[in-house]
Short mmCIF file of C-alpha atoms and ligand atoms in Angstrom, two decimals:
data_model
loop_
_atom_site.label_atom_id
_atom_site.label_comp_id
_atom_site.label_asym_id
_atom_site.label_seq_id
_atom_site.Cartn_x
_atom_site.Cartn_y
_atom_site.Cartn_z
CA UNK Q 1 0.00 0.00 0.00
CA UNK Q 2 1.47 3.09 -0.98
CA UNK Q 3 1.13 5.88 2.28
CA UNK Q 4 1.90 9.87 0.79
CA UNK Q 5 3.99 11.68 3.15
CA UNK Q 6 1.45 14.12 4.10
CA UNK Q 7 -1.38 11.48 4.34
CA UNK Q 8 -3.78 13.33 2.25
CA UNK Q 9 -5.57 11.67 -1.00
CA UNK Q 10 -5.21 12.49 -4.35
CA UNK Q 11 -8.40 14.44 -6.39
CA UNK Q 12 -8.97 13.58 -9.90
CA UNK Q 13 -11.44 16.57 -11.09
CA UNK Q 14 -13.90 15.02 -13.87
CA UNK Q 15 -14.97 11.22 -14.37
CA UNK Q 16 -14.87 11.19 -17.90
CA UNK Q 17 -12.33 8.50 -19.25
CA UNK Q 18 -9.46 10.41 -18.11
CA UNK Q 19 -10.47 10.63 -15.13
CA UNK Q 20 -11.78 7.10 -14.14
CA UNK Q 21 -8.75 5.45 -15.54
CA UNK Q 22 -6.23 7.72 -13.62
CA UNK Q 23 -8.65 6.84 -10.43
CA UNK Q 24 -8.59 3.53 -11.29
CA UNK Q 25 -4.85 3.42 -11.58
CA UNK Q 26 -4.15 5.70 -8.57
CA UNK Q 27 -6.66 3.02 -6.50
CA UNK Q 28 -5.42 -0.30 -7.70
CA UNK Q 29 -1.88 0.82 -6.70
CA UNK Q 30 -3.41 1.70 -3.23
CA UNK Q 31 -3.30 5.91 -3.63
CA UNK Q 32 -6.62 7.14 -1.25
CA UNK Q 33 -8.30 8.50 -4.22
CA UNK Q 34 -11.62 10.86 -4.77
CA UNK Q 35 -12.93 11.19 -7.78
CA UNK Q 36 -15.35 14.70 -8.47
CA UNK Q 37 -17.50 14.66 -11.57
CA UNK Q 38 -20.53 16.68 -11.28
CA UNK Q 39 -22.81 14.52 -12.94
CA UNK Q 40 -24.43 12.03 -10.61
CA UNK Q 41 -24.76 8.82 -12.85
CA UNK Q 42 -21.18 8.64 -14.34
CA UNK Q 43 -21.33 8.72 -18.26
CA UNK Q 44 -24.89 9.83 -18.41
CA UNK Q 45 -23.97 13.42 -20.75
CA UNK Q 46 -20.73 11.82 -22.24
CA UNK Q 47 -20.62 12.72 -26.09
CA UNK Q 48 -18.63 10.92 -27.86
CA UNK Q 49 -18.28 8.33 -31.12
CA UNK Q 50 -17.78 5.90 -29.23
CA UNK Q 51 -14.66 4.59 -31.26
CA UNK Q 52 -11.20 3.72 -30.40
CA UNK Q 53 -8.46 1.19 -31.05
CA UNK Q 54 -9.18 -2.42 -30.59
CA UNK Q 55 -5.74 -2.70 -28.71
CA UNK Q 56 -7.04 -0.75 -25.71
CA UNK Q 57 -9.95 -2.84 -25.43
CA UNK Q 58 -8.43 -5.92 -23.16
CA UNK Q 59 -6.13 -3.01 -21.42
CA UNK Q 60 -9.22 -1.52 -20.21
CA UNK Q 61 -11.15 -4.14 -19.19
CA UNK Q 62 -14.06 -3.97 -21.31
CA UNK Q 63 -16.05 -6.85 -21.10
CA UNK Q 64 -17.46 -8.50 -24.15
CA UNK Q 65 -21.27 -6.66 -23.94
CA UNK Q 66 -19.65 -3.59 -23.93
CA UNK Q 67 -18.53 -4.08 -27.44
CA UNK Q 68 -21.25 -3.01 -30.17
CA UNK Q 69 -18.69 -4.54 -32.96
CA UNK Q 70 -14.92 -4.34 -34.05
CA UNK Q 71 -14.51 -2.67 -36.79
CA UNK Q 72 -12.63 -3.77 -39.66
CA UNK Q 73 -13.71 -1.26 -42.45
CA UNK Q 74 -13.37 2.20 -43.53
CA UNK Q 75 -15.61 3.84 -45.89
CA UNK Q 76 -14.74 7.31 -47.03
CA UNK Q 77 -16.89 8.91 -49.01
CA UNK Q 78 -17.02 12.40 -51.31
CA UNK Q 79 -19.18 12.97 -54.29
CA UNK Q 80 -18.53 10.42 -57.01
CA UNK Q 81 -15.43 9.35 -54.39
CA UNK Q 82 -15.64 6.22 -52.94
CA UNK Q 83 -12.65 4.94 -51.05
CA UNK Q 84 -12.47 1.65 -48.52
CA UNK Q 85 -10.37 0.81 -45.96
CA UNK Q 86 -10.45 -2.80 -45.45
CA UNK Q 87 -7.58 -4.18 -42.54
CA UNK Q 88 -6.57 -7.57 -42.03
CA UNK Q 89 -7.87 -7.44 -38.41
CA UNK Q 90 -9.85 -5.08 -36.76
CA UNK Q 91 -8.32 -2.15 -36.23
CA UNK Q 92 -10.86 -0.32 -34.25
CA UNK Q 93 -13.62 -0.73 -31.84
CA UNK Q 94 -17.27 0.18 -32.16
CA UNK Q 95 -19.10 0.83 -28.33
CA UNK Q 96 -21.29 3.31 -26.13
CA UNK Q 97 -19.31 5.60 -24.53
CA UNK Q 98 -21.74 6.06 -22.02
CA UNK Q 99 -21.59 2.93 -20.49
CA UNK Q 100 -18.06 2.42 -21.55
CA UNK Q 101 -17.16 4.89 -18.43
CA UNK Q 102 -19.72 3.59 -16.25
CA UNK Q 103 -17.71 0.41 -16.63
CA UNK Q 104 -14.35 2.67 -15.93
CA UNK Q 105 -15.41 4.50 -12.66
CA UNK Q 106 -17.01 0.83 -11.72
CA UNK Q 107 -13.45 -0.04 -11.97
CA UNK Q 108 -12.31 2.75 -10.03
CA UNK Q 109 -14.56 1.89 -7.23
CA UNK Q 110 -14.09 -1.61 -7.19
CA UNK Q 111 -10.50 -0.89 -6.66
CA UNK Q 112 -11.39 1.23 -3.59
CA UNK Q 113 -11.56 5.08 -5.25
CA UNK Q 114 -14.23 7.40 -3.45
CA UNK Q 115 -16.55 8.88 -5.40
CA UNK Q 116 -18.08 12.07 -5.17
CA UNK Q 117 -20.69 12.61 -7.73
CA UNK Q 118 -22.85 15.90 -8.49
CA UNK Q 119 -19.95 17.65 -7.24
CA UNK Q 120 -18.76 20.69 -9.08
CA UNK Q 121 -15.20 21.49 -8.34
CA UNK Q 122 -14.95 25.82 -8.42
CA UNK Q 123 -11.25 26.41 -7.38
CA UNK Q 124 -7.71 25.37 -7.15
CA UNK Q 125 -5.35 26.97 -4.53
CA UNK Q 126 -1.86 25.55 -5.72
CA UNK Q 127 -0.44 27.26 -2.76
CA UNK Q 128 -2.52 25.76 -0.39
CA UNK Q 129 -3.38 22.26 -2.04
CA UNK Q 130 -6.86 22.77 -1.61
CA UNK Q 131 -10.11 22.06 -3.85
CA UNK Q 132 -13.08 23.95 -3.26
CA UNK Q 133 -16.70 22.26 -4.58
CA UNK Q 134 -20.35 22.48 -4.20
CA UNK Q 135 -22.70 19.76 -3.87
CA UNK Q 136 -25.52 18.67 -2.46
CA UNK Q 137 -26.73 22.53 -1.38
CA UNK Q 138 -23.14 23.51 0.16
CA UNK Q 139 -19.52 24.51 -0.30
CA UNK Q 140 -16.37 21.79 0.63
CA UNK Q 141 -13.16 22.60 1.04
CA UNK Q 142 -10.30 19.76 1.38
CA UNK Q 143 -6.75 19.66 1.07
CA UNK Q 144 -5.07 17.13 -1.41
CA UNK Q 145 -1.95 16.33 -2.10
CA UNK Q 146 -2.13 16.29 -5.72
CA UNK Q 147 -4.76 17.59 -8.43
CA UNK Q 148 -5.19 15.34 -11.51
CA UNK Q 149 -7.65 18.03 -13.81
CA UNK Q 150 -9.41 15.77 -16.13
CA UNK Q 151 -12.30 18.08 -16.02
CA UNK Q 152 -12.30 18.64 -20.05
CA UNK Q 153 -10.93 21.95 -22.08
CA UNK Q 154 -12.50 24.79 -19.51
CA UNK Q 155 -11.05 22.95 -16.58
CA UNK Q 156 -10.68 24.94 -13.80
CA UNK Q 157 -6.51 24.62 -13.70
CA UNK Q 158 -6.43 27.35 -16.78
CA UNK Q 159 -6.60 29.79 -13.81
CA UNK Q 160 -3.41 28.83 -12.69
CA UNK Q 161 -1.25 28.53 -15.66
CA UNK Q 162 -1.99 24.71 -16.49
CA UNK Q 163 -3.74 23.63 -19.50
CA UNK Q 164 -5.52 25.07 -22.73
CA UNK Q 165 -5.43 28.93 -23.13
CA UNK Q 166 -8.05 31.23 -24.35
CA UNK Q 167 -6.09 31.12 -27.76
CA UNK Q 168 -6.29 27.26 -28.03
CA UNK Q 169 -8.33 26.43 -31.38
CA UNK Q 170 -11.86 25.02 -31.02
CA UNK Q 171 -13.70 22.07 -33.10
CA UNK Q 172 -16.87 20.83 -32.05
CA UNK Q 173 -19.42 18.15 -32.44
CA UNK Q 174 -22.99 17.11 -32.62
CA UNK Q 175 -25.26 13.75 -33.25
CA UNK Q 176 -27.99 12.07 -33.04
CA UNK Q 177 -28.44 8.21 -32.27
CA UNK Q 178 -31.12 6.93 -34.61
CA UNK Q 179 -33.11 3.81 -33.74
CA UNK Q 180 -32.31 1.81 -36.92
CA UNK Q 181 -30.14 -1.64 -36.28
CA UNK Q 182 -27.87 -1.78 -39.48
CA UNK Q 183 -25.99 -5.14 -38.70
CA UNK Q 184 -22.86 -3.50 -39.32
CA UNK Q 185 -21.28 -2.64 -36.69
CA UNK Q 186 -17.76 -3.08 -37.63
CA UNK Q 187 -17.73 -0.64 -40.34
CA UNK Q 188 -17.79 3.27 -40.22
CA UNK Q 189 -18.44 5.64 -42.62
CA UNK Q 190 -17.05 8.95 -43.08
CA UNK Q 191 -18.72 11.82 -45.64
CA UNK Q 192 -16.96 14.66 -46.57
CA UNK Q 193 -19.12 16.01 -48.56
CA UNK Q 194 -19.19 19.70 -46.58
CA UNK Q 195 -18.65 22.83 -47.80
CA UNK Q 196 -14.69 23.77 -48.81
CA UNK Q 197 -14.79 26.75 -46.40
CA UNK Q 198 -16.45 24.76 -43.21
CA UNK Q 199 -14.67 21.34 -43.43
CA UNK Q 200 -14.87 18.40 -41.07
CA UNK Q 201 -16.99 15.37 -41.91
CA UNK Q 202 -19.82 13.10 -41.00
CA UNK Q 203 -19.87 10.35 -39.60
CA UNK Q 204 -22.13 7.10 -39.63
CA UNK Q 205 -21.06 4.63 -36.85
CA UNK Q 206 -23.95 1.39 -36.90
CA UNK Q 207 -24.12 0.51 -33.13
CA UNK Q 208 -26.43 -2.73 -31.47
CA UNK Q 209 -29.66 -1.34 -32.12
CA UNK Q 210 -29.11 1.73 -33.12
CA UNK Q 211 -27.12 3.84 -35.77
CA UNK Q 212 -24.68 7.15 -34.62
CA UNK Q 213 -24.56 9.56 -37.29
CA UNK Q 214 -22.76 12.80 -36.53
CA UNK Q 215 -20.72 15.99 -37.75
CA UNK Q 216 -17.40 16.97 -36.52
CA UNK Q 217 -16.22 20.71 -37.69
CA UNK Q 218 -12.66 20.81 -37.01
CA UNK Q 219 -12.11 24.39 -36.98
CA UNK Q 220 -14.06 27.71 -34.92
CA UNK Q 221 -14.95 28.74 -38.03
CA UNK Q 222 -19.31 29.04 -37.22
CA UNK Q 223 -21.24 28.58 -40.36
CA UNK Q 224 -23.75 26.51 -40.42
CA UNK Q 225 -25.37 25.17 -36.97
CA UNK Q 226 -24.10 21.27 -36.45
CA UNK Q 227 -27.50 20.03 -35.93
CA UNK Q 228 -28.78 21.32 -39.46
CA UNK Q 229 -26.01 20.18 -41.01
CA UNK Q 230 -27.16 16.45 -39.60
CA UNK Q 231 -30.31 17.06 -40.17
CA UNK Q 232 -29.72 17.58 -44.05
CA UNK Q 233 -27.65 14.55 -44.35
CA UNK Q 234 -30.20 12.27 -42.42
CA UNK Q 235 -32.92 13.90 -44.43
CA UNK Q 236 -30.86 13.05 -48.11
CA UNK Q 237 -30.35 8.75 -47.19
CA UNK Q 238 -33.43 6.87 -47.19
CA UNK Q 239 -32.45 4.40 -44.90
CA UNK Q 240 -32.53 7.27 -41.60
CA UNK Q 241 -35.03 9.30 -42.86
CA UNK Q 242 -37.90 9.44 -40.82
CA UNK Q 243 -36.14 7.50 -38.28
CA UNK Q 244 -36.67 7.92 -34.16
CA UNK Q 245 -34.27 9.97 -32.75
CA UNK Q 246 -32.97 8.20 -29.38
CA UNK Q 247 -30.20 10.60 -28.51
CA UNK Q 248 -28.72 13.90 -29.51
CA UNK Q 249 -25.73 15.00 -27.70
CA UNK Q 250 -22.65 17.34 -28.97
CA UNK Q 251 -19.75 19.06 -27.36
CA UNK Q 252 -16.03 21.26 -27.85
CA UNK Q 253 -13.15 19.54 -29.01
CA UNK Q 254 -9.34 21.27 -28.58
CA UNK Q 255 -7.40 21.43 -31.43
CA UNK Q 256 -4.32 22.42 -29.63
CA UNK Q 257 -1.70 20.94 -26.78
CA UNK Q 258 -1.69 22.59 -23.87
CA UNK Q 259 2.06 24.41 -23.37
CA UNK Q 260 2.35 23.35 -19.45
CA UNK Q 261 0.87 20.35 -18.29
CA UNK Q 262 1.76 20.16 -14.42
CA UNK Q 263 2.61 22.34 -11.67
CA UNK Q 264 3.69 21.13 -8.11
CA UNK Q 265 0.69 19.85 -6.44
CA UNK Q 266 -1.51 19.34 -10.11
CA UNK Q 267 -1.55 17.77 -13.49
CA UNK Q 268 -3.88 18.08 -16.35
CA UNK Q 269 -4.64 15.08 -18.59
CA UNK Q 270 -7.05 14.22 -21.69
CA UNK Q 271 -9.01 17.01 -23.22
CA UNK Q 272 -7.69 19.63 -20.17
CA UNK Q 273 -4.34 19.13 -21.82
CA UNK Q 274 -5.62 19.19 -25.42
CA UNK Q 275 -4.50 15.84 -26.02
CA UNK Q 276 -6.71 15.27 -29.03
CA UNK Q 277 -5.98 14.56 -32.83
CA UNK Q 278 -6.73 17.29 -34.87
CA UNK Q 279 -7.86 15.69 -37.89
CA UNK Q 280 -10.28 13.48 -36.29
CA UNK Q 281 -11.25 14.75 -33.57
CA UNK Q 282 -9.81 11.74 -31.63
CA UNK Q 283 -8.73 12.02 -28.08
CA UNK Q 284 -10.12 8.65 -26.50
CA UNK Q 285 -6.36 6.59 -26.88
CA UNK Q 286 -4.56 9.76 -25.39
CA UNK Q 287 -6.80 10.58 -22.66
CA UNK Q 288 -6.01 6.78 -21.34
CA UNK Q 289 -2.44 7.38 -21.91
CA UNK Q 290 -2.17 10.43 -20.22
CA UNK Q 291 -4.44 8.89 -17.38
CA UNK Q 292 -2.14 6.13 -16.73
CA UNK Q 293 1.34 8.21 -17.42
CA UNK Q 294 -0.38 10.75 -14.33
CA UNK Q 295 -0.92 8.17 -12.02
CA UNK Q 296 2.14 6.37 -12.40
CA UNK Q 297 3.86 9.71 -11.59
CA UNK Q 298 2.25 10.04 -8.08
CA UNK Q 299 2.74 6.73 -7.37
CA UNK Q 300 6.21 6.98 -8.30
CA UNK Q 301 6.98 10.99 -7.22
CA UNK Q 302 5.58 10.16 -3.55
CA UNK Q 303 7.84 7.19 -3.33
CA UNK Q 304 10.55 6.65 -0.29
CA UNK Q 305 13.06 9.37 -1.06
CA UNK Q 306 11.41 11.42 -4.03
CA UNK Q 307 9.93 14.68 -3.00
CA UNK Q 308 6.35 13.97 -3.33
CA UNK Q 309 4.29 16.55 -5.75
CA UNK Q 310 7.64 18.50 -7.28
CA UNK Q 311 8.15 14.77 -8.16
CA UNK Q 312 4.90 13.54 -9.69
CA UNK Q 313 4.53 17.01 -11.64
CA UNK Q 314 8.09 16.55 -13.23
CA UNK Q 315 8.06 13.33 -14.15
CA UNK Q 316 4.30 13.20 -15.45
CA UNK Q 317 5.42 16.57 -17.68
CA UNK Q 318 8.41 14.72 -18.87
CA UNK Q 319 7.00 11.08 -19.68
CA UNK Q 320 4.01 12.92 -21.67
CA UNK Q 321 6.52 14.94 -23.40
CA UNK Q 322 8.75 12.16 -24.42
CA UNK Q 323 5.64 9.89 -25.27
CA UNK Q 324 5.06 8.66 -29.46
CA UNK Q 325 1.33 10.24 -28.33
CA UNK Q 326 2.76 13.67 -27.98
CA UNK Q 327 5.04 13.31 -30.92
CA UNK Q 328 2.09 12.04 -32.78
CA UNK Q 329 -0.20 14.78 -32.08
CA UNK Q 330 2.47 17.53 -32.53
CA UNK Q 331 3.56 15.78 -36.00
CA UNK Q 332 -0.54 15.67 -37.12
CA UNK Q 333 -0.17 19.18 -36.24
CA UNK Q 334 2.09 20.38 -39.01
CA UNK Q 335 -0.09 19.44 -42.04
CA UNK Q 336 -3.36 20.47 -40.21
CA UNK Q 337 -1.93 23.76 -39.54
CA UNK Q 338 -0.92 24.48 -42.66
CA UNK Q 339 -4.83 23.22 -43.92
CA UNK Q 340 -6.37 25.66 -41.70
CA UNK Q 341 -3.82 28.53 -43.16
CA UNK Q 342 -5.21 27.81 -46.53
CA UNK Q 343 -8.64 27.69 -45.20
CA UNK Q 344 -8.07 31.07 -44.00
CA UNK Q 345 -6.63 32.61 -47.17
CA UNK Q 346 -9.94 31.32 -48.62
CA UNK Q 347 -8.27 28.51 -50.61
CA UNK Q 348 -9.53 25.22 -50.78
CA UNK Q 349 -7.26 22.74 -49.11
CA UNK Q 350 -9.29 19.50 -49.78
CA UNK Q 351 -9.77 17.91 -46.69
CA UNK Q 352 -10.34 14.61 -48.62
CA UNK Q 353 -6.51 14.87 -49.00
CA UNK Q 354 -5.79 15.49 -45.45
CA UNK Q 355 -8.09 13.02 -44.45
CA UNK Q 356 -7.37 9.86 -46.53
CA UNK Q 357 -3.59 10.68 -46.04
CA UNK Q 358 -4.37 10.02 -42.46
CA UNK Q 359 -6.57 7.06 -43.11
CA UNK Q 360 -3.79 5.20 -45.23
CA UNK Q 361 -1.49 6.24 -42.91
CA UNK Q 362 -3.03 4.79 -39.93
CA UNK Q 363 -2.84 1.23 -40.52
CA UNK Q 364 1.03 1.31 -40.39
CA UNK Q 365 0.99 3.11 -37.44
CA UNK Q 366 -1.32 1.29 -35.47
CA UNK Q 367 1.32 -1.48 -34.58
CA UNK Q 368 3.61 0.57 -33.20
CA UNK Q 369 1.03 2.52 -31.42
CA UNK Q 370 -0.04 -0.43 -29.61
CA UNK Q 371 3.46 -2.28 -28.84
CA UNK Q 372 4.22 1.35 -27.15
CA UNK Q 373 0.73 1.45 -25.28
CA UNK Q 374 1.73 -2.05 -24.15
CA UNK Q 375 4.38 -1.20 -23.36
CA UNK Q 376 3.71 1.03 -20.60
CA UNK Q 377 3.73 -0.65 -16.82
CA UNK Q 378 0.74 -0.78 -15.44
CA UNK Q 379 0.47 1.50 -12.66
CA UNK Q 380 -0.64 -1.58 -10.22
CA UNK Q 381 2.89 -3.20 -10.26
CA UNK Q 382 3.84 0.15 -8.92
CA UNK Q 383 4.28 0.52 -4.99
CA UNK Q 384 1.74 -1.95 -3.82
C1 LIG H 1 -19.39 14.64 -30.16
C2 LIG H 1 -18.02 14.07 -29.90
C3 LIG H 1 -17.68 12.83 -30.45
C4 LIG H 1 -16.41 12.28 -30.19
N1 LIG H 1 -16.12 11.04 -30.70
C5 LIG H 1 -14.92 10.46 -30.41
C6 LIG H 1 -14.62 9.15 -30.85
O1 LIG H 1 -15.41 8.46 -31.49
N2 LIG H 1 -13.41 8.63 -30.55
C7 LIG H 1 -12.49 9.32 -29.82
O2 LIG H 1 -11.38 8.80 -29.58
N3 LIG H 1 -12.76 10.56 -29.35
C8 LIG H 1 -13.95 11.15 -29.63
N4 LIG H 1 -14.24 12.40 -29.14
C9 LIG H 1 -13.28 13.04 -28.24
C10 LIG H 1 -13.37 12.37 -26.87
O3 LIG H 1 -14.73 12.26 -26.49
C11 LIG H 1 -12.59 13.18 -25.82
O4 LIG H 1 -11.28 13.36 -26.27
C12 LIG H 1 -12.61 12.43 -24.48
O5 LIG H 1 -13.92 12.34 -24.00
C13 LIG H 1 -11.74 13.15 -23.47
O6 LIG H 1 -11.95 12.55 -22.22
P1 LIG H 1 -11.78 13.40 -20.88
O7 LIG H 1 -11.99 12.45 -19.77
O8 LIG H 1 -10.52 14.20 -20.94
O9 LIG H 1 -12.96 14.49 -20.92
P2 LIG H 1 -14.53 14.24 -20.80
O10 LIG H 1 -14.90 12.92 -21.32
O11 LIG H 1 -15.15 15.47 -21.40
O12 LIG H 1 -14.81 14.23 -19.24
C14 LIG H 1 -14.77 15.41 -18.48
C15 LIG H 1 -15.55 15.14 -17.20
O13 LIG H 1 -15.30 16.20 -16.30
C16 LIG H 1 -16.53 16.55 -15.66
N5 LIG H 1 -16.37 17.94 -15.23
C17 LIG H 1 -16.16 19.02 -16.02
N6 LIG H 1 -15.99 20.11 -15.26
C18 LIG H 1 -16.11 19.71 -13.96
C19 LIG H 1 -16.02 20.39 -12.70
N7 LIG H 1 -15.76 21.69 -12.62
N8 LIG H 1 -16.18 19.65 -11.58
C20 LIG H 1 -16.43 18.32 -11.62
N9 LIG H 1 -16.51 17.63 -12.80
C21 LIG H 1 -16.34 18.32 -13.94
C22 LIG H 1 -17.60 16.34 -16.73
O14 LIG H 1 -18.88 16.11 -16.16
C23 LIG H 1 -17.05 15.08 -17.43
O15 LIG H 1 -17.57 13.89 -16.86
C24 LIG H 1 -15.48 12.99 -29.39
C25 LIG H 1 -15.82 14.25 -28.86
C26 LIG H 1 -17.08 14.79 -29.10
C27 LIG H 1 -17.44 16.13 -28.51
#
């Protein structure tokens, strides 16, 4: 059991997927953990695809119900364009993201993390290593020793020098979960079909009993409104027009790292750190990463002779830095930048260059991706 110096617990701010896995991690290696989210039933306003590599699947546990399908196909579609992706194995997988953390901050839990749900964290005092939140009627205050923010892009660290700033680029997203069962779910579709000078692309991900299908706008340029942008495409296909609408959810997305990602005494990870591919709008495989790389830091910077949160911030800020993620998503940066230049001399870049450039890219990189993922200790062989 690993005892911090100071005896306080560690506070992970946010129970999306960052934030239950770093719990998760922090509890199975024996860290007294609370986890804030203020949403009471964890997962219940996630938005999200609900995709990700297949390779994280057995590293996080996910039970074989939790898996809609495993996706094996591409399709990538413009105009006339047709393009598909088939890979020898499946390269991706299909689920509900909703219940996919529900499963995570189970985890958490199991592993002995306390939760504190409907719990709206309001302030950070680095200086004093103390969290102040409402809930339930009243305001808490509590000291910690460390801060993992995984409390999304506005998290509440920007006021002390840690995560996105108010220059950080802005995509967002929007969908609607149709009830149609396709019997398909390991393929995904992906239409870019919209206009030149407000690119991003649609997507149509067939789920188990019901089909996703979605916009993602990848820059903060504000054209058209998301939802009638959906609602056009949904209205064109035949097979989900007229269809009941189960869900509609939509959210931000960064499009830009964060410059400092810990401090003494706190740590941002997933989307409060930006980590989040630009051209997709992916940021499910680095929020895990970062989760796990954060928790192994305090379990490693409050070990016998290491100087507790100076520690965990320094060596959290130098494994992300070093990481093939981070090099990944700086890398995807270059030719996205330069897209979004274009975009703004009123050129048209063709995103269906960007994109399938990605796309074909992808299946070489995967393997390496996932022997580095694999890589990784797991946080419980740490100081238990
Ligand atoms: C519409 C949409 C579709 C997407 N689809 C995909 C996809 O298919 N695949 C993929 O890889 N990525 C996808 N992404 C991106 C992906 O969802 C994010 O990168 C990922 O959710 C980041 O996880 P996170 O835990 O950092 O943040 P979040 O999942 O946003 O979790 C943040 C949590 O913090 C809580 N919170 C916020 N503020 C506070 C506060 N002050 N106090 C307490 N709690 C707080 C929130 O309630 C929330 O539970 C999508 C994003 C959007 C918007």
């Amino acid at each position: 059991m690993t005892t911090h110096a100071d005896g306080k617990p560690v506070a992970v701010v946010g129970a999306g997927c960052a934030g239950a896995t770093a719990a998760w991690h922090l509890a199975r290696a024996g860290v007294p953990t609370q986890l804030f989210d203020l949403q009471e039933i964890p997962g219940e306003r996630a938005a999200c695809g609900g995709m990700m590599l297949n390779s994280l699947r057995r590293r996080m546990e996910m039970p074989d119900d939790l898996v809609d399908g495993e996706v094996d196909r591409l399709r990538i579609i413009q105009g006339r364009d047709r393009h598909r992706l088939d890979f020898r194995r499946p390269i991706f997988v299909n689920f509900d993201r909703s219940r996919f953390d529900a499963h995570v901050v189970a985890l958490a839990e199991a592993a002995g993390c306390v939760r504190l749900a409907g719990c709206r964290v309001r302030e950070w005092d680095p200086e004093r290593s103390t969290l102040t939140w409402t809930g339930e009627g009243s305001r808490h205050e509590s000291a910690f020793s460390t801060v993992i923010f995984a409390d999304g892009p506005r998290s509440v660290a920007r006021n002390h020098g840690l995560g996105l700033s108010d220059r950080t680029p802005m995509g967002s997203a929007f969908y609607r979960e149709l009830e149609i069962e396709e019997d398909r779910a390991n393929e995904t579709d992906f239409y870019l079909d919209l206009p030149a000078d407000d690119p991003g692309y649609i997507w149509v991900f067939p789920k188990r009993g019901f089909t996703q299908v979605g916009v993602g706008r990848l820059n903060d340029v504000t054209k058209r409104p998301l939802r009638e942008m959906v609602d056009d495409f949904i209205e064109r296909d035949p097979r989900y027009r007229g269809r009941k609408v189960l869900v509609n959810r939509g959210g931000a997305i960064p499009v830009g790292l964060a410059r400092r990602v810990a401090r003494p005494g706190g740590m941002v990870i997933g989307d409060a750190a930006g980590l989040v591919n630009p051209i997709t709008g992916g940021g499910l495989l680095y929020a895990i990463a970062s989760a796990e790389m954060a928790a192994l830091a305090v379990v490693r910077g409050f070990g016998r002779g290491r100087r507790g949160p100076e520690s965990a911030a320094r060596m959290y800020s130098g494994r992300l830095k070093r990481s093939v993620h981070w090099w990944w998503l700086r890398s995807l940066a270059v030719p996205f930048n330069h897209f979004c230049r274009q975009l703004r001399k009123g050129r048209n870049p063709h995103f269906l260059v960007l994109f399938m450039l990605y796309a074909k890219v992808l299946p070489h990189l995967t393997p390496a991706a996932r022997t580095i993922t694999d890589r990784m200790p797991a946080t419980s062989d740490e100081g238990s």
